[in-house]
mmCIF file of C-alpha atoms in Angstrom:
data_model
loop_
_atom_site.group_PDB
_atom_site.id
_atom_site.type_symbol
_atom_site.label_atom_id
_atom_site.label_comp_id
_atom_site.label_asym_id
_atom_site.label_seq_id
_atom_site.Cartn_x
_atom_site.Cartn_y
_atom_site.Cartn_z
ATOM 1 C CA MET A 26 22.023 9.043 -7.054
ATOM 2 C CA THR A 27 18.423 8.919 -6.509
ATOM 3 C CA ILE A 28 16.494 6.068 -8.255
ATOM 4 C CA PRO A 29 13.180 6.646 -9.797
ATOM 5 C CA LEU A 30 10.458 4.230 -9.240
ATOM 6 C CA PHE A 31 7.119 3.281 -10.574
ATOM 7 C CA ASP A 32 5.290 0.152 -9.366
ATOM 8 C CA SER A 33 2.273 -1.283 -11.188
ATOM 9 C CA HIS A 34 0.993 -3.323 -8.252
ATOM 10 C CA SER A 35 0.868 -3.492 -4.361
ATOM 11 C CA ASP A 36 -1.649 -4.429 -1.829
ATOM 12 C CA THR A 37 -0.432 -2.258 1.007
ATOM 13 C CA VAL A 38 -3.470 -0.006 1.168
ATOM 14 C CA HIS A 39 -5.844 -2.954 1.426
ATOM 15 C CA MET A 40 -3.527 -4.742 3.946
ATOM 16 C CA ALA A 41 -2.861 -1.697 6.035
ATOM 17 C CA CYS A 42 -6.862 -0.953 6.223
ATOM 18 C CA ALA A 43 -7.297 -4.414 7.448
ATOM 19 C CA ALA A 44 -4.538 -4.257 10.172
ATOM 20 C CA GLY A 45 -5.372 -0.595 11.092
ATOM 21 C CA LYS A 46 -2.256 0.696 10.307
ATOM 22 C CA PRO A 47 -1.104 4.027 8.690
ATOM 23 C CA LEU A 48 0.433 4.441 5.343
ATOM 24 C CA ARG A 49 2.974 7.100 6.311
ATOM 25 C CA GLU A 50 4.978 4.862 8.419
ATOM 26 C CA ASN A 51 4.378 1.089 9.221
ATOM 27 C CA ASP A 52 6.183 -2.282 9.627
ATOM 28 C CA MET A 53 4.913 -3.584 6.094
ATOM 29 C CA HIS A 54 6.711 -4.077 2.965
ATOM 30 C CA LEU A 55 5.682 -0.326 1.894
ATOM 31 C CA ASP A 56 4.950 2.889 3.620
ATOM 32 C CA LEU A 57 5.203 6.604 2.420
ATOM 33 C CA VAL A 58 8.195 7.688 4.168
ATOM 34 C CA ARG A 59 10.432 4.713 2.969
ATOM 35 C CA SER A 60 8.986 5.098 -0.493
ATOM 36 C CA ALA A 61 9.998 8.789 -0.630
ATOM 37 C CA ALA A 62 13.660 7.662 -0.915
ATOM 38 C CA PHE A 63 12.959 7.096 -4.616
ATOM 39 C CA SER A 64 12.095 9.920 -7.019
ATOM 40 C CA PRO A 65 10.138 10.662 -9.177
ATOM 41 C CA ARG A 66 7.756 8.063 -7.835
ATOM 42 C CA GLY A 67 4.545 6.319 -8.983
ATOM 43 C CA GLN A 68 2.804 3.422 -7.357
ATOM 44 C CA VAL A 69 -0.630 1.788 -8.238
ATOM 45 C CA PHE A 70 -2.504 0.663 -5.014
ATOM 46 C CA SER A 71 -4.869 -2.211 -5.331
ATOM 47 C CA ILE A 72 -8.122 -2.935 -3.645
ATOM 48 C CA TRP A 73 -8.953 -6.651 -3.368
ATOM 49 C CA GLY A 74 -10.641 -9.406 -1.547
ATOM 50 C CA ASN A 75 -11.302 -13.168 -1.606
ATOM 51 C CA PRO A 76 -14.765 -13.208 -3.018
ATOM 52 C CA LYS A 77 -15.117 -16.907 -1.694
ATOM 53 C CA THR A 78 -14.593 -15.834 1.894
ATOM 54 C CA ASP A 79 -15.053 -11.952 2.113
ATOM 55 C CA PRO A 80 -17.708 -9.370 1.523
ATOM 56 C CA PRO A 81 -17.036 -6.529 -1.316
ATOM 57 C CA MET A 82 -14.186 -4.604 -0.015
ATOM 58 C CA PHE A 83 -14.075 -1.610 -2.199
ATOM 59 C CA ALA A 84 -16.148 0.938 0.009
ATOM 60 C CA PRO A 85 -14.329 0.606 3.264
ATOM 61 C CA VAL A 86 -10.893 0.360 1.797
ATOM 62 C CA MET A 87 -11.364 3.375 -0.560
ATOM 63 C CA ALA A 88 -12.987 5.498 2.333
ATOM 64 C CA TYR A 89 -9.541 4.536 4.404
ATOM 65 C CA PHE A 90 -7.391 5.597 1.458
ATOM 66 C CA GLU A 91 -9.094 8.790 0.946
ATOM 67 C CA ARG A 92 -8.457 9.650 4.820
ATOM 68 C CA GLU A 93 -4.743 8.445 4.061
ATOM 69 C CA LEU A 94 -4.452 10.653 1.182
ATOM 70 C CA SER A 95 -5.753 13.764 2.917
ATOM 71 C CA GLU A 96 -3.634 13.380 6.112
ATOM 72 C CA ASN A 97 -0.362 12.521 3.974
ATOM 73 C CA SER A 98 -1.040 15.234 1.191
ATOM 74 C CA ASP A 99 2.894 16.302 1.694
ATOM 75 C CA LEU A 100 3.956 12.811 0.441
ATOM 76 C CA ILE A 101 1.099 11.445 -1.962
ATOM 77 C CA VAL A 102 -1.457 12.671 -4.399
ATOM 78 C CA LEU A 103 -4.218 10.489 -6.048
ATOM 79 C CA CYS A 104 -3.912 10.692 -9.849
ATOM 80 C CA ARG A 105 -6.462 10.140 -12.473
ATOM 81 C CA SER A 106 -4.618 11.993 -15.451
ATOM 82 C CA ALA A 107 -1.570 12.483 -17.198
ATOM 83 C CA GLU A 108 -1.490 15.830 -15.873
ATOM 84 C CA ASP A 109 -2.214 14.633 -12.237
ATOM 85 C CA ILE A 110 0.901 12.358 -12.465
ATOM 86 C CA ARG A 111 3.054 15.106 -13.792
ATOM 87 C CA SER A 112 1.934 17.665 -11.215
ATOM 88 C CA ALA A 113 2.582 15.198 -8.314
ATOM 89 C CA GLN A 114 5.983 14.134 -9.315
ATOM 90 C CA ALA A 115 7.052 17.538 -10.107
ATOM 91 C CA ALA A 116 6.095 18.475 -6.465
ATOM 92 C CA GLY A 117 8.382 15.364 -5.454
ATOM 93 C CA LYS A 118 5.242 13.429 -4.289
ATOM 94 C CA CYS A 119 4.089 10.056 -4.894
ATOM 95 C CA ALA A 120 1.684 9.574 -8.006
ATOM 96 C CA ALA A 121 -0.937 7.190 -6.793
ATOM 97 C CA ILE A 122 -3.121 5.172 -8.876
ATOM 98 C CA VAL A 123 -6.128 3.150 -7.669
ATOM 99 C CA SER A 124 -6.896 -0.510 -8.998
ATOM 100 C CA ILE A 125 -9.593 -2.649 -8.035
ATOM 101 C CA GLU A 126 -8.275 -6.356 -8.198
ATOM 102 C CA GLY A 127 -11.190 -8.330 -9.110
ATOM 103 C CA ALA A 128 -14.779 -6.999 -10.157
ATOM 104 C CA GLU A 129 -16.300 -8.921 -7.328
ATOM 105 C CA GLN A 130 -15.271 -6.042 -5.194
ATOM 106 C CA ILE A 131 -17.915 -4.124 -7.156
ATOM 107 C CA GLU A 132 -20.196 -6.917 -7.480
ATOM 108 C CA CYS A 133 -19.425 -7.224 -11.077
ATOM 109 C CA SER A 134 -21.673 -4.318 -11.719
ATOM 110 C CA ILE A 135 -21.519 -1.656 -14.264
ATOM 111 C CA GLU A 136 -23.226 0.890 -12.075
ATOM 112 C CA ARG A 137 -20.793 0.065 -9.404
ATOM 113 C CA LEU A 138 -17.674 0.415 -11.855
ATOM 114 C CA ARG A 139 -19.071 3.827 -12.676
ATOM 115 C CA GLU A 140 -19.275 4.835 -9.056
ATOM 116 C CA ALA A 141 -15.706 3.607 -8.638
ATOM 117 C CA HIS A 142 -14.443 5.547 -11.426
ATOM 118 C CA GLU A 143 -16.029 8.708 -10.051
ATOM 119 C CA ARG A 144 -13.970 7.923 -6.876
ATOM 120 C CA GLY A 145 -10.971 7.645 -8.504
ATOM 121 C CA VAL A 146 -10.431 4.311 -9.836
ATOM 122 C CA SER A 147 -8.353 4.115 -12.999
ATOM 123 C CA VAL A 148 -7.388 0.310 -13.424
ATOM 124 C CA ILE A 149 -9.674 -2.870 -13.230
ATOM 125 C CA HIS A 150 -8.850 -6.427 -12.943
ATOM 126 C CA ILE A 151 -12.038 -8.145 -14.508
ATOM 127 C CA CYS A 152 -11.218 -11.121 -11.848
ATOM 128 C CA TRP A 153 -9.094 -12.285 -9.176
ATOM 129 C CA ASN A 154 -8.139 -15.789 -8.790
ATOM 130 C CA HIS A 155 -11.548 -17.397 -9.266
ATOM 131 C CA ASP A 156 -13.867 -17.331 -12.157
ATOM 132 C CA ASN A 157 -16.891 -14.883 -11.783
ATOM 133 C CA ALA A 158 -19.733 -13.842 -13.746
ATOM 134 C CA LEU A 159 -17.624 -11.786 -16.154
ATOM 135 C CA THR A 160 -14.786 -14.163 -17.123
ATOM 136 C CA GLY A 161 -12.583 -17.062 -16.437
ATOM 137 C CA SER A 162 -9.511 -16.729 -14.294
ATOM 138 C CA ALA A 163 -5.916 -17.718 -14.925
ATOM 139 C CA THR A 164 -5.872 -20.184 -11.868
ATOM 140 C CA GLU A 165 -9.103 -21.586 -11.690
ATOM 141 C CA GLY A 166 -10.405 -22.183 -15.186
ATOM 142 C CA GLN A 167 -9.743 -21.028 -18.894
ATOM 143 C CA GLY A 168 -13.101 -19.877 -19.770
ATOM 144 C CA GLY A 169 -13.390 -16.461 -21.843
ATOM 145 C CA LEU A 170 -15.819 -13.647 -21.420
ATOM 146 C CA THR A 171 -19.218 -13.939 -20.772
ATOM 147 C CA GLU A 172 -21.761 -11.819 -22.406
ATOM 148 C CA ALA A 173 -22.132 -9.867 -19.146
ATOM 149 C CA GLY A 174 -18.192 -9.568 -19.281
ATOM 150 C CA ARG A 175 -18.213 -8.107 -22.576
ATOM 151 C CA ARG A 176 -20.530 -5.500 -21.628
ATOM 152 C CA PHE A 177 -18.486 -4.744 -18.460
ATOM 153 C CA VAL A 178 -14.976 -4.597 -20.735
ATOM 154 C CA GLU A 179 -16.896 -2.216 -23.093
ATOM 155 C CA GLU A 180 -17.589 0.123 -20.274
ATOM 156 C CA VAL A 181 -14.475 -0.066 -18.815
ATOM 157 C CA PHE A 182 -12.971 1.182 -22.387
ATOM 158 C CA ALA A 183 -15.711 3.602 -22.834
ATOM 159 C CA LEU A 184 -15.060 4.973 -19.354
ATOM 160 C CA GLY A 185 -11.178 5.540 -20.138
ATOM 161 C CA MET A 186 -10.270 2.974 -17.797
ATOM 162 C CA ILE A 187 -7.212 0.486 -17.920
ATOM 163 C CA PRO A 188 -8.008 -3.326 -17.798
ATOM 164 C CA ASP A 189 -5.346 -5.137 -15.873
ATOM 165 C CA LEU A 190 -4.727 -8.784 -17.508
ATOM 166 C CA SER A 191 -2.709 -10.314 -15.133
ATOM 167 C CA HIS A 192 -5.580 -12.497 -13.249
ATOM 168 C CA ILE A 193 -7.616 -13.233 -16.420
ATOM 169 C CA SER A 194 -7.734 -16.189 -18.385
ATOM 170 C CA GLU A 195 -5.496 -16.707 -21.519
ATOM 171 C CA ARG A 196 -8.630 -16.925 -23.612
ATOM 172 C CA ALA A 197 -10.262 -13.769 -22.142
ATOM 173 C CA PHE A 198 -6.782 -11.901 -22.611
ATOM 174 C CA TRP A 199 -7.147 -12.473 -26.228
ATOM 175 C CA GLU A 200 -10.751 -11.562 -26.410
ATOM 176 C CA ILE A 201 -10.050 -8.115 -24.529
ATOM 177 C CA LEU A 202 -7.216 -7.503 -26.862
ATOM 178 C CA ASP A 203 -9.564 -8.023 -29.733
ATOM 179 C CA MET A 204 -12.039 -5.570 -28.476
ATOM 180 C CA SER A 205 -9.978 -2.486 -28.542
ATOM 181 C CA ASP A 206 -6.673 -0.996 -29.779
ATOM 182 C CA ARG A 207 -6.039 0.834 -26.491
ATOM 183 C CA PRO A 208 -2.787 -0.263 -24.587
ATOM 184 C CA VAL A 209 -3.489 -2.700 -21.594
ATOM 185 C CA LEU A 210 -1.674 -3.660 -18.599
ATOM 186 C CA ALA A 211 -0.435 -7.085 -16.971
ATOM 187 C CA GLY A 212 0.512 -5.234 -13.791
ATOM 188 C CA HIS A 213 1.999 -8.096 -11.880
ATOM 189 C CA SER A 214 2.912 -11.131 -14.168
ATOM 190 C CA ASP A 215 6.241 -12.753 -14.903
ATOM 191 C CA ALA A 216 7.432 -14.973 -18.032
ATOM 192 C CA ALA A 217 5.902 -18.378 -18.267
ATOM 193 C CA SER A 218 9.111 -19.508 -20.161
ATOM 194 C CA VAL A 219 11.020 -18.842 -17.163
ATOM 195 C CA CYS A 220 8.309 -20.248 -14.492
ATOM 196 C CA ALA A 221 5.373 -22.152 -15.733
ATOM 197 C CA HIS A 222 3.039 -20.581 -13.376
ATOM 198 C CA PRO A 223 -0.581 -19.997 -14.611
ATOM 199 C CA ARG A 224 -0.419 -16.434 -13.726
ATOM 200 C CA ASN A 225 2.670 -15.717 -15.642
ATOM 201 C CA LEU A 226 2.359 -14.650 -19.358
ATOM 202 C CA THR A 227 3.346 -16.586 -22.297
ATOM 203 C CA ASP A 228 5.786 -15.318 -24.878
ATOM 204 C CA ASP A 229 2.968 -14.799 -27.339
ATOM 205 C CA GLN A 230 1.072 -12.908 -24.632
ATOM 206 C CA PHE A 231 3.881 -10.429 -23.859
ATOM 207 C CA ARG A 232 4.573 -9.658 -27.535
ATOM 208 C CA ALA A 233 0.996 -8.793 -28.023
ATOM 209 C CA LEU A 234 1.153 -6.574 -25.033
ATOM 210 C CA ALA A 235 4.133 -4.771 -26.116
ATOM 211 C CA ARG A 236 2.999 -4.323 -29.593
ATOM 212 C CA ARG A 237 -0.068 -2.795 -28.024
ATOM 213 C CA GLY A 238 1.966 -0.212 -25.911
ATOM 214 C CA GLY A 239 1.395 -2.205 -22.607
ATOM 215 C CA VAL A 240 3.643 -3.084 -20.046
ATOM 216 C CA ALA A 241 4.099 -6.146 -17.861
ATOM 217 C CA GLY A 242 5.100 -5.477 -14.117
ATOM 218 C CA LEU A 243 7.603 -8.055 -12.853
ATOM 219 C CA ASN A 244 6.054 -9.932 -9.729
ATOM 220 C CA LEU A 245 8.280 -10.407 -6.769
ATOM 221 C CA SER A 246 6.274 -13.643 -5.529
ATOM 222 C CA PRO A 247 8.731 -16.261 -5.249
ATOM 223 C CA ARG A 248 5.847 -18.748 -6.561
ATOM 224 C CA PHE A 249 5.991 -16.934 -9.773
ATOM 225 C CA LEU A 250 9.786 -16.543 -10.067
ATOM 226 C CA GLY A 251 10.906 -20.209 -9.847
ATOM 227 C CA ARG A 252 14.726 -21.081 -10.180
ATOM 228 C CA GLY A 253 16.395 -19.500 -7.019
ATOM 229 C CA GLN A 254 13.532 -17.497 -5.862
ATOM 230 C CA ASP A 255 16.059 -14.632 -5.436
ATOM 231 C CA VAL A 256 16.761 -11.263 -6.830
ATOM 232 C CA GLU A 257 18.532 -12.848 -9.659
ATOM 233 C CA ALA A 258 15.421 -14.788 -10.689
ATOM 234 C CA VAL A 259 13.576 -11.505 -10.898
ATOM 235 C CA VAL A 260 16.407 -10.227 -13.370
ATOM 236 C CA ASP A 261 15.848 -13.471 -15.265
ATOM 237 C CA HIS A 262 12.315 -12.827 -15.804
ATOM 238 C CA ALA A 263 13.096 -9.267 -17.080
ATOM 239 C CA GLU A 264 15.808 -10.582 -19.193
ATOM 240 C CA HIS A 265 13.436 -12.988 -21.096
ATOM 241 C CA PHE A 266 11.021 -10.361 -21.478
ATOM 242 C CA LEU A 267 13.766 -8.174 -22.984
ATOM 243 C CA SER A 268 14.836 -10.951 -25.529
ATOM 244 C CA LEU A 269 11.180 -10.598 -26.838
ATOM 245 C CA GLY A 270 11.656 -7.035 -27.803
ATOM 246 C CA GLY A 271 10.248 -5.872 -24.537
ATOM 247 C CA GLU A 272 12.747 -2.843 -23.586
ATOM 248 C CA LYS A 273 9.821 -0.491 -23.457
ATOM 249 C CA ALA A 274 7.457 -2.944 -22.233
ATOM 250 C CA VAL A 275 8.570 -4.314 -19.075
ATOM 251 C CA GLY A 276 8.495 -2.664 -15.431
ATOM 252 C CA LEU A 277 8.053 -3.434 -11.780
ATOM 253 C CA GLY A 278 4.698 -4.941 -10.611
ATOM 254 C CA THR A 279 6.201 -6.173 -7.303
ATOM 255 C CA ASP A 280 2.757 -7.078 -5.335
ATOM 256 C CA LEU A 281 4.337 -5.828 -1.993
ATOM 257 C CA ASP A 282 2.142 -6.582 0.698
ATOM 258 C CA GLY A 283 0.356 -9.019 -1.270
ATOM 259 C CA VAL A 284 2.816 -11.888 -0.986
ATOM 260 C CA THR A 285 3.993 -13.409 2.348
ATOM 261 C CA GLN A 286 7.558 -13.819 1.351
ATOM 262 C CA LEU A 287 9.857 -11.685 -0.885
ATOM 263 C CA PRO A 288 12.779 -13.005 -2.617
ATOM 264 C CA ASP A 289 15.917 -13.510 -0.625
ATOM 265 C CA GLY A 290 17.588 -10.277 0.207
ATOM 266 C CA LEU A 291 14.577 -8.039 0.135
ATOM 267 C CA HIS A 292 12.617 -7.108 2.946
ATOM 268 C CA GLY A 293 10.463 -4.249 1.549
ATOM 269 C CA ILE A 294 10.671 -1.150 -0.665
ATOM 270 C CA GLU A 295 13.771 0.027 0.915
ATOM 271 C CA ASP A 296 15.819 -2.674 -0.676
ATOM 272 C CA PHE A 297 14.750 -2.123 -4.221
ATOM 273 C CA GLY A 298 18.296 -0.613 -4.803
ATOM 274 C CA VAL A 299 19.458 -4.642 -4.839
ATOM 275 C CA ILE A 300 17.205 -5.232 -7.805
ATOM 276 C CA TYR A 301 18.584 -1.927 -9.687
ATOM 277 C CA GLU A 302 22.041 -3.197 -8.890
ATOM 278 C CA ALA A 303 21.652 -6.615 -10.149
ATOM 279 C CA MET A 304 20.424 -5.393 -13.198
ATOM 280 C CA LEU A 305 23.391 -3.047 -13.905
ATOM 281 C CA ARG A 306 25.481 -6.105 -13.209
ATOM 282 C CA ARG A 307 24.108 -8.029 -16.418
ATOM 283 C CA ASN A 308 25.899 -5.024 -18.176
ATOM 284 C CA TRP A 309 22.648 -3.453 -18.899
ATOM 285 C CA SER A 310 22.953 0.375 -19.496
ATOM 286 C CA GLU A 311 21.557 2.768 -16.689
ATOM 287 C CA GLU A 312 19.059 4.015 -19.380
ATOM 288 C CA LEU A 313 17.407 0.324 -19.732
ATOM 289 C CA VAL A 314 17.316 0.039 -16.005
ATOM 290 C CA HIS A 315 15.594 3.265 -15.513
ATOM 291 C CA ASP A 316 13.072 2.412 -18.165
ATOM 292 C CA ILE A 317 12.331 -0.654 -16.242
ATOM 293 C CA PHE A 318 12.492 1.029 -12.829
ATOM 294 C CA PHE A 319 10.265 3.837 -13.809
ATOM 295 C CA HIS A 320 10.103 5.124 -17.458
ATOM 296 C CA ASN A 321 8.187 2.341 -19.114
ATOM 297 C CA LEU A 322 5.061 2.291 -16.788
ATOM 298 C CA ASN A 323 5.267 6.069 -16.214
ATOM 299 C CA ASN A 324 5.020 6.628 -19.912
ATOM 300 C CA PHE A 325 2.390 3.944 -20.270
ATOM 301 C CA PHE A 326 0.118 5.590 -17.634
ATOM 302 C CA MET A 327 0.633 9.032 -19.310
ATOM 303 C CA ASN A 328 -0.602 7.714 -22.369
ATOM 304 C CA ALA A 329 -3.316 5.315 -21.207
ATOM 305 C CA LEU A 330 -4.772 8.103 -18.877
#
């Protein structure tokens, strides 16, 4: 049986660009050949950088990705709409969606945001791990949106882009939900009730996300998992979200190539069947596991785009 897969967060494109490695086949957590074992397939690729130490990375990484898309058009297609996603998957290709992880990568600029959207970016994190000119972050402070941040988020919604709230402060999370009734994403965040990491979602946040038609992607970083930091811990987080009524609101947001360590038993995307089997061992239906692995995020992007 072929397992379907939609993953709402990986840093593979950025890290492959930095290392001078191809996307088709490499020794990283993810490459296009290994990921082709899953079908239908969708993947959000993020472009990020540490704003404390690095210059904005959007332009060089996007240029790298555009070259890789052209050279590997037999396996992957950039998608900006629901029709793009349908077409890519019908052709047996990975439906690729581009995310900017931290508005610092486009200088926190509305003009740069519009340019990024024109080049195919569909998802935007308002900040990364640090407070910036737009908002407070989850890990550095709990400040809300600044006036510039509100204007920036208004433009995000006006362009039809999707805000990813995984890195944002809790105060700003609620402020953004108050600004629009459109579905939003927490692309790589686990459950704070299972592991009290500031990047994880509280029960109230997850319930609000689910009511809005949003999805939380399960992050494989052991720091966010707690407990045994293994595959069973990943399933524990999923189980907690399900207990909150999240059958249609939990997916995979693995952070492949954005973490230095994966849970025990996982080495890369080729091992995701281990997570699939662990979920089935909880006596969950195959329909529910398919929803977590694919349908919830696929439906989210089909609606949001």
